[in-house]
N, CA, C and O atoms as a Tinker XYZ file with bonds, in Angstrom:
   320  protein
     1  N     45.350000   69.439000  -64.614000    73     2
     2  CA    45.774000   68.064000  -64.372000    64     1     3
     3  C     45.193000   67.180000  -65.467000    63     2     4     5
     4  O     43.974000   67.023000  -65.391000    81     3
     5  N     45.846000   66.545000  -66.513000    73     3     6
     6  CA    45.171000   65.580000  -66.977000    64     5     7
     7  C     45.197000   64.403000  -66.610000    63     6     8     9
     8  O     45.830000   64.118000  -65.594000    81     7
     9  N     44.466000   63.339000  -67.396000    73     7    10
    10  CA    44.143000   61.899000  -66.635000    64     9    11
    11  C     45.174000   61.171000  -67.747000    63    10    12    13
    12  O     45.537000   61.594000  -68.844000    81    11
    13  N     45.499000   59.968000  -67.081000    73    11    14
    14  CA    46.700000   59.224000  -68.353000    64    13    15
    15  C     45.666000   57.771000  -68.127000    63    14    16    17
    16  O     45.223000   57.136000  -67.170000    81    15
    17  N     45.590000   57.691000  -69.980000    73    15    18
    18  CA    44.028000   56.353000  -70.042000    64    17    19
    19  C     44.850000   55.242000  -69.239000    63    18    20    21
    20  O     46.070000   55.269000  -69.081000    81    19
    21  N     44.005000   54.287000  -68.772000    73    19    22
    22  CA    44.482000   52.953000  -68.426000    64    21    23
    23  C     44.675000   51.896000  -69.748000    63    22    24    25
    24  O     43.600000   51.741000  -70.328000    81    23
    25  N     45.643000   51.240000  -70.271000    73    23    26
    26  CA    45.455000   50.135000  -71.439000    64    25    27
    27  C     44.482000   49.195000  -70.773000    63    26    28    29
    28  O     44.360000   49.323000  -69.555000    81    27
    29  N     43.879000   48.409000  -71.292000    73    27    30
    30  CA    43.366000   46.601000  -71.191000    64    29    31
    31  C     44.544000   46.104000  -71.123000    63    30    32    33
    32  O     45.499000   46.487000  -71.799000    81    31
    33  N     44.558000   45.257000  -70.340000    73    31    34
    34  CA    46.214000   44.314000  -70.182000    64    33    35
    35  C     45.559000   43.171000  -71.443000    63    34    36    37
    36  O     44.390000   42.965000  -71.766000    81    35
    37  N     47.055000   42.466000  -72.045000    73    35    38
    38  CA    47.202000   41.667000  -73.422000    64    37    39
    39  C     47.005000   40.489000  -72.304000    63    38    40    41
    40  O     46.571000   39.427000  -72.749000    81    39
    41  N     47.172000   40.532000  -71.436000    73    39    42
    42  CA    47.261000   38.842000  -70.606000    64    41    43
    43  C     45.810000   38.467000  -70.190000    63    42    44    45
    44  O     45.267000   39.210000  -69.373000    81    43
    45  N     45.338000   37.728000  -70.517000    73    43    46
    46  CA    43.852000   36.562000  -70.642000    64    45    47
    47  C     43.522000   36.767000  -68.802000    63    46    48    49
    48  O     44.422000   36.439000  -68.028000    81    47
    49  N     42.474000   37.203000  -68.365000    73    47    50
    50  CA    41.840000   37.261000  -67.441000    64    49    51
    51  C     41.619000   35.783000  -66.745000    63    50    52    53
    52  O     40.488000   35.331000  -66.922000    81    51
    53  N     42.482000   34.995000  -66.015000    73    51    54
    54  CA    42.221000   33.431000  -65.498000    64    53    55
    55  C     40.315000   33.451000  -64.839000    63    54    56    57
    56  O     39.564000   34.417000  -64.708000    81    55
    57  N     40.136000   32.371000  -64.633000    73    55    58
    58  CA    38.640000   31.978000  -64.271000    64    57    59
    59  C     39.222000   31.374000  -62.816000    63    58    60    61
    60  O     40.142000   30.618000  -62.504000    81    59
    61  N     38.102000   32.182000  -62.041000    73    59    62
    62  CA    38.667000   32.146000  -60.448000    64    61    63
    63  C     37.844000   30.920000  -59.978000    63    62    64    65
    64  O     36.822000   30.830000  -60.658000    81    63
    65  N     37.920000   30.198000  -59.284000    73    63    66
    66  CA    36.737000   29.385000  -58.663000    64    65    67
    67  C     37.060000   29.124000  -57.239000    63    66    68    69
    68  O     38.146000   28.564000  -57.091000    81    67
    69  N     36.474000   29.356000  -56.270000    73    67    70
    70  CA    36.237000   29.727000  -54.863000    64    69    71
    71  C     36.666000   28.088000  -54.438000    63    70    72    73
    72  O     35.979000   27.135000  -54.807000    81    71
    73  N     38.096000   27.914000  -53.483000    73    71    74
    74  CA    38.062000   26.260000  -53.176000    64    73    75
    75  C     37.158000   25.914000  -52.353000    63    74    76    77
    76  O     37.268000   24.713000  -52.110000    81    75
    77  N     35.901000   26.630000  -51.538000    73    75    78
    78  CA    34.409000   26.165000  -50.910000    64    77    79
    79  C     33.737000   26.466000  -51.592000    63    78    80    81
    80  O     33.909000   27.138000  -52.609000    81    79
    81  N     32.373000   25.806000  -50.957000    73    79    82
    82  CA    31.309000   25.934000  -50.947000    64    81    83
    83  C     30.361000   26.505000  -50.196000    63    82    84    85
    84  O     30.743000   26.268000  -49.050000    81    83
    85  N     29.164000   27.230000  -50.111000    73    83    86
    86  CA    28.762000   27.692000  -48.988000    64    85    87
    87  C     27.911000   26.252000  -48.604000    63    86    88    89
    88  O     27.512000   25.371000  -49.365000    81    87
    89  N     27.814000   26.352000  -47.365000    73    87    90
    90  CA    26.941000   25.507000  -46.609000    64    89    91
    91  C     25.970000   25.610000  -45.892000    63    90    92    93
    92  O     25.088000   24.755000  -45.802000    81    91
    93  N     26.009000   26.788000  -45.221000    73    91    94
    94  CA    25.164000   27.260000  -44.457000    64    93    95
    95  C     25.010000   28.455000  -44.158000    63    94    96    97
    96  O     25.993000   29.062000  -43.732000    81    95
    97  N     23.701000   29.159000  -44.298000    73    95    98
    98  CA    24.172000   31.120000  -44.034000    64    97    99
    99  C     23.207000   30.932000  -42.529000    63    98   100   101
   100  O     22.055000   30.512000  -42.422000    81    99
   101  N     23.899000   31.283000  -41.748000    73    99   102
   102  CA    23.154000   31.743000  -40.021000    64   101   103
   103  C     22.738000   32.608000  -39.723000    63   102   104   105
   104  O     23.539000   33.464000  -39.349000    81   103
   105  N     21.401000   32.924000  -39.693000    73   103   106
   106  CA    21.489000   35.042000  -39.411000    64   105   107
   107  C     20.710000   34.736000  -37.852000    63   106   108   109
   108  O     20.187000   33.801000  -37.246000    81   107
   109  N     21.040000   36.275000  -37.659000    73   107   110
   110  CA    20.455000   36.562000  -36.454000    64   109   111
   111  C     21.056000   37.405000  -35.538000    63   110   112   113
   112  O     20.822000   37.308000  -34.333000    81   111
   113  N     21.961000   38.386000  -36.098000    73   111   114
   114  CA    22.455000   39.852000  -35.770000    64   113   115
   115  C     21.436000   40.698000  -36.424000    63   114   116   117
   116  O     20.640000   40.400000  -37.315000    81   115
   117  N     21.653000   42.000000  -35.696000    73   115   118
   118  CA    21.261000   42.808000  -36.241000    64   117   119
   119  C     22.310000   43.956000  -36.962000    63   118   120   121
   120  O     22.016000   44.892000  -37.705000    81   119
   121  N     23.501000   43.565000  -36.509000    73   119   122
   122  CA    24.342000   44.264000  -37.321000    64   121   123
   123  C     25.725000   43.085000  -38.123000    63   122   124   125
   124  O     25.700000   41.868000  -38.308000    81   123
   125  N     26.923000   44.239000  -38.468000    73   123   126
   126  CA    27.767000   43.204000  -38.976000    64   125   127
   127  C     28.609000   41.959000  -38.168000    63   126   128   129
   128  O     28.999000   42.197000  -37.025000    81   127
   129  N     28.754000   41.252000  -38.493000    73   127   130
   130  CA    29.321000   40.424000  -37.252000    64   129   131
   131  C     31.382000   40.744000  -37.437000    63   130   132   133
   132  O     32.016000   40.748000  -38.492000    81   131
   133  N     31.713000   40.879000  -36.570000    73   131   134
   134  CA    33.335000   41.391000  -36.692000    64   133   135
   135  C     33.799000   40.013000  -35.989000    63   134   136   137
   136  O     34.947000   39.756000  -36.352000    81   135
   137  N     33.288000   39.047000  -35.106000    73   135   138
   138  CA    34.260000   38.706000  -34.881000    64   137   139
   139  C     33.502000   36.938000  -34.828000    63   138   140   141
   140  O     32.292000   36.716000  -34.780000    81   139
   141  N     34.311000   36.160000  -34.846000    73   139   142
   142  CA    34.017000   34.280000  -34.701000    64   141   143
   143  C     35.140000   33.936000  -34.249000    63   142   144   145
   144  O     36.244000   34.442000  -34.452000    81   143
   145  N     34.777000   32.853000  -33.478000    73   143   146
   146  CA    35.409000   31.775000  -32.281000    64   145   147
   147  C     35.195000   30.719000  -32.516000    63   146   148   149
   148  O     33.971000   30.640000  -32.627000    81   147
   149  N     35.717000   29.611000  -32.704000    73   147   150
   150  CA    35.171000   28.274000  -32.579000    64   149   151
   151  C     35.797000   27.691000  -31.079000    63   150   152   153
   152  O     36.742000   28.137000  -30.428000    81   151
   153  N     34.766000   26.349000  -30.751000    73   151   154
   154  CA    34.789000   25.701000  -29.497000    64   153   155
   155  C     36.047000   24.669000  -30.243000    63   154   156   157
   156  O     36.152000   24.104000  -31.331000    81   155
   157  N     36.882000   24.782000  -29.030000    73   155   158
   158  CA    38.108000   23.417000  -29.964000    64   157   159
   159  C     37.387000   22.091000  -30.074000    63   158   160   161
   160  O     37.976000   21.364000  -30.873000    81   159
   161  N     36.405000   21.575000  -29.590000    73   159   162
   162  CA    35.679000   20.363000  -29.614000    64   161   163
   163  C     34.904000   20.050000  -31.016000    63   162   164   165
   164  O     34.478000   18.989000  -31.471000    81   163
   165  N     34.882000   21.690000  -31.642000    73   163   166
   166  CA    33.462000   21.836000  -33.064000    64   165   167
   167  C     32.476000   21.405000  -32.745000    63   166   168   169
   168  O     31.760000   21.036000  -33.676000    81   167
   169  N     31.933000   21.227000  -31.338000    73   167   170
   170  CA    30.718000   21.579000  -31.100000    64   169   171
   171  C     29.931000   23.022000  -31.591000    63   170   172   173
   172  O     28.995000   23.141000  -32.381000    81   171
   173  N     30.366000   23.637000  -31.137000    73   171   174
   174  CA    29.857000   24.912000  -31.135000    64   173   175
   175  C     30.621000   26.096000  -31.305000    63   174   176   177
   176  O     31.781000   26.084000  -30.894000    81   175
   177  N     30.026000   27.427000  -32.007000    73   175   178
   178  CA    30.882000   28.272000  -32.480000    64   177   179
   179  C     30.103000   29.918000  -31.675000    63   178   180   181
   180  O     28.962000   29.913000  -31.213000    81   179
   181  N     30.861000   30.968000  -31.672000    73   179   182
   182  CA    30.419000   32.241000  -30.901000    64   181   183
   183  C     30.725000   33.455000  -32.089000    63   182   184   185
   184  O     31.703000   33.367000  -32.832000    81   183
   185  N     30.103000   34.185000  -32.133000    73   183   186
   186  CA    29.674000   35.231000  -33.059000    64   185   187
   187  C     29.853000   36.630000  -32.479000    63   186   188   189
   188  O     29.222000   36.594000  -31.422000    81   187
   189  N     30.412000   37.906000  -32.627000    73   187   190
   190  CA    30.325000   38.549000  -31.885000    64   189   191
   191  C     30.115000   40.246000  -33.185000    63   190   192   193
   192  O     30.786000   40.489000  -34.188000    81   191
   193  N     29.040000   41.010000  -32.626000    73   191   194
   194  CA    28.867000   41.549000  -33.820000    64   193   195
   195  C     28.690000   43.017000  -33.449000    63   194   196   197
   196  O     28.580000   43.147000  -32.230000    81   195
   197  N     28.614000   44.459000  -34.304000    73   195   198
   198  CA    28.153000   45.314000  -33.974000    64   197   199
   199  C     27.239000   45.709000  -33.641000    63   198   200   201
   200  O     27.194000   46.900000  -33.331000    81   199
   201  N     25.743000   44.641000  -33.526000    73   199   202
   202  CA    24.668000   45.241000  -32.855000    64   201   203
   203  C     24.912000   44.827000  -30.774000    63   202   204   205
   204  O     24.007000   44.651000  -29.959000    81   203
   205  N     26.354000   44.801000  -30.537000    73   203   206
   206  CA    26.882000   44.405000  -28.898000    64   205   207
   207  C     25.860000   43.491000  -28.409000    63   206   208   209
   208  O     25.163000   43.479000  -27.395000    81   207
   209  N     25.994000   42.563000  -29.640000    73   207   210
   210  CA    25.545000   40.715000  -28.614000    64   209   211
   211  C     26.889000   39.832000  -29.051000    63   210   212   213
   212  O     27.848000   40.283000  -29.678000    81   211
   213  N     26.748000   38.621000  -28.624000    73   211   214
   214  CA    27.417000   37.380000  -28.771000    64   213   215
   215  C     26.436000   36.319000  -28.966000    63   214   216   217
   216  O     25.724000   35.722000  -28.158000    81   215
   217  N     26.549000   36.239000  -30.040000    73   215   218
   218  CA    25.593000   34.846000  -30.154000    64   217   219
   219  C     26.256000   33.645000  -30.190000    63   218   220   221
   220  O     27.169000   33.555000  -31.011000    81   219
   221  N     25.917000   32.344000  -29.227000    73   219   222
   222  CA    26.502000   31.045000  -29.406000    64   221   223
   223  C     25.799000   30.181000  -30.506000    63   222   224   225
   224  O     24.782000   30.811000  -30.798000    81   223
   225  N     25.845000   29.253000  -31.114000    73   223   226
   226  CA    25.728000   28.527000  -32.278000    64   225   227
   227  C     26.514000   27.141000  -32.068000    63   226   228   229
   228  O     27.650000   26.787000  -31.753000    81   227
   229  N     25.122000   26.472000  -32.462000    73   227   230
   230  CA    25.624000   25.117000  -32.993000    64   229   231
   231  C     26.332000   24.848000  -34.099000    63   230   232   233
   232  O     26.053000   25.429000  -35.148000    81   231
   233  N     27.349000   23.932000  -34.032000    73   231   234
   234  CA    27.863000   24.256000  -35.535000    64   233   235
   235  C     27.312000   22.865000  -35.917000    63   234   236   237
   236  O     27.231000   23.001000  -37.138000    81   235
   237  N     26.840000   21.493000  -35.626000    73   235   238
   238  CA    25.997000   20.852000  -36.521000    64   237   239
   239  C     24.795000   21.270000  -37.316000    63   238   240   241
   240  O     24.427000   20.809000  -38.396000    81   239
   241  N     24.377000   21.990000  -36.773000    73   239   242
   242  CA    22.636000   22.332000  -36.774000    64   241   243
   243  C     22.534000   23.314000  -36.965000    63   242   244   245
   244  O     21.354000   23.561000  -37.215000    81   243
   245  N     23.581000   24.754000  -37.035000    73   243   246
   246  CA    23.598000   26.118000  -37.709000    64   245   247
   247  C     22.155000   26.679000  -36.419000    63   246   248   249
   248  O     21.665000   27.716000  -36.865000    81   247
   249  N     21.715000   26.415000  -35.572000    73   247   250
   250  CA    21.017000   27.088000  -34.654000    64   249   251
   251  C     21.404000   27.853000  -33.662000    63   250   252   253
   252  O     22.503000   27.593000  -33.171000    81   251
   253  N     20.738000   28.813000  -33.192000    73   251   254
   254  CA    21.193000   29.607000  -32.288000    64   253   255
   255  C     20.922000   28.549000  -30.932000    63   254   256   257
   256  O     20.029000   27.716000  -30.775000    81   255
   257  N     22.027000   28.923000  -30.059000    73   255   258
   258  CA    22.128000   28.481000  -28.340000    64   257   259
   259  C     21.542000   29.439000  -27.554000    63   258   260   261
   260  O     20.373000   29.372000  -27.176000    81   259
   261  N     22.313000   30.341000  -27.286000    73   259   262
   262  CA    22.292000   31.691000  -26.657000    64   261   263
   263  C     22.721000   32.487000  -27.241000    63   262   264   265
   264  O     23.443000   32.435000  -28.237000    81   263
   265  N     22.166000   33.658000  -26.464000    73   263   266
   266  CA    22.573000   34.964000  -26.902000    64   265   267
   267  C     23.096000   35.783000  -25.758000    63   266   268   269
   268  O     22.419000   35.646000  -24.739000    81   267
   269  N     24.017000   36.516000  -25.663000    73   267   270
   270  CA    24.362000   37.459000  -24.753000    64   269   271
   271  C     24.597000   38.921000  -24.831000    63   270   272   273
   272  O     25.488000   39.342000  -25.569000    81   271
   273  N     23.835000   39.764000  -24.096000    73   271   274
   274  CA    23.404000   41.303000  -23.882000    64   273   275
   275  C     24.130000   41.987000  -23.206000    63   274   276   277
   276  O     24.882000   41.540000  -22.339000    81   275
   277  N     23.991000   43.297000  -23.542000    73   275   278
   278  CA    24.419000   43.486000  -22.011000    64   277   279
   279  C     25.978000   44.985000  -22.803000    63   278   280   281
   280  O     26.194000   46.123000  -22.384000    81   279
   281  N     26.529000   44.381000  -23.728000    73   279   282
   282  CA    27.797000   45.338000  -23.966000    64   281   283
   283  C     27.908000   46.428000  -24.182000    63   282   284   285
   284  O     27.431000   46.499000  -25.314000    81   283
   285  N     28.334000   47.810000  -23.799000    73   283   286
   286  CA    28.056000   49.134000  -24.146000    64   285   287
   287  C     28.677000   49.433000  -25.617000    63   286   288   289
   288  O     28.520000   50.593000  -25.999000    81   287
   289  N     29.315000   48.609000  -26.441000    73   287   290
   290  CA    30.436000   48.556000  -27.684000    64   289   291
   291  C     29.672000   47.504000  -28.821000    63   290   292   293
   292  O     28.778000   46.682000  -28.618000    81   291
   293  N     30.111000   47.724000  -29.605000    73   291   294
   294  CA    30.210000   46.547000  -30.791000    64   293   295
   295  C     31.344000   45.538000  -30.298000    63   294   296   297
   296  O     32.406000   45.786000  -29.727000    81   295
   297  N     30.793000   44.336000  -30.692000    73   295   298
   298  CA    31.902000   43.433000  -30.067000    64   297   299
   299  C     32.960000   42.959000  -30.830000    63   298   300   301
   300  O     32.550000   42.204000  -31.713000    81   299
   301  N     34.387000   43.140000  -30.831000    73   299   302
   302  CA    35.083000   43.204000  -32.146000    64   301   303
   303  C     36.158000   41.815000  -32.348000    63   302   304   305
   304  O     36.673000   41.349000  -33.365000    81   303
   305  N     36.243000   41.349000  -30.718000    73   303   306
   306  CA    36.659000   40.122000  -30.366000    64   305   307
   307  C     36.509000   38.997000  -29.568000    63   306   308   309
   308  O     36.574000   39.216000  -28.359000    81   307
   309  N     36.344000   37.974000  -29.883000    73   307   310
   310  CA    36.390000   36.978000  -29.215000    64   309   311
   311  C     37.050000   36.031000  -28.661000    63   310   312   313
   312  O     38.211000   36.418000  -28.799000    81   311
   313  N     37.088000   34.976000  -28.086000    73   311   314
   314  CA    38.634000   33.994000  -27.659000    64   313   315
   315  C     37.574000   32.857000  -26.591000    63   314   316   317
   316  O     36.872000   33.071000  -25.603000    81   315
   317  N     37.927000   31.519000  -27.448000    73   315   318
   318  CA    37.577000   30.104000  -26.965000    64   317   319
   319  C     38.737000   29.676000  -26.194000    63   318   320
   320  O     38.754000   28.562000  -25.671000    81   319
């Protein structure tokens, strides 16, 4: 089997720039988080992750509310 080279493309590589900003990083899983909810009010937002918690969150103040235990799964969805 041989390999067939890839060319460099002749067309100019554009400069990407992200339309956000970060604002705030929240931790406090212990694993990946799969899933977010927001409260329709934007009070508050819910987190739901593979270490099987749900964490609630302020969304002014980026702090944790509660937390909830308890799931035999990673939690993969949520719904406000």
């Amino acid at each position: 089997a041989s390999v067939i080279r890839r060319h460099a493309s002749k067309w100019p590589k554009p400069v990407w720039h992200a339309p956000w900003k970060l604002y705030r990083v929240v931790s406090g899983h212990m694993g990946w988080v799969r899933s977010v909810a927001f409260d329709p009010s934007n009070s508050w937002f819910v987190t739901g992750s593979a270490d099987r918690t749900i964490k609630v969150w302020d969304l002014a103040s980026g702090r944790l509310k509660l937390t909830l235990t308890g799931h035999i799964e990673q939690v993969t969805g949520l719904a406000v």
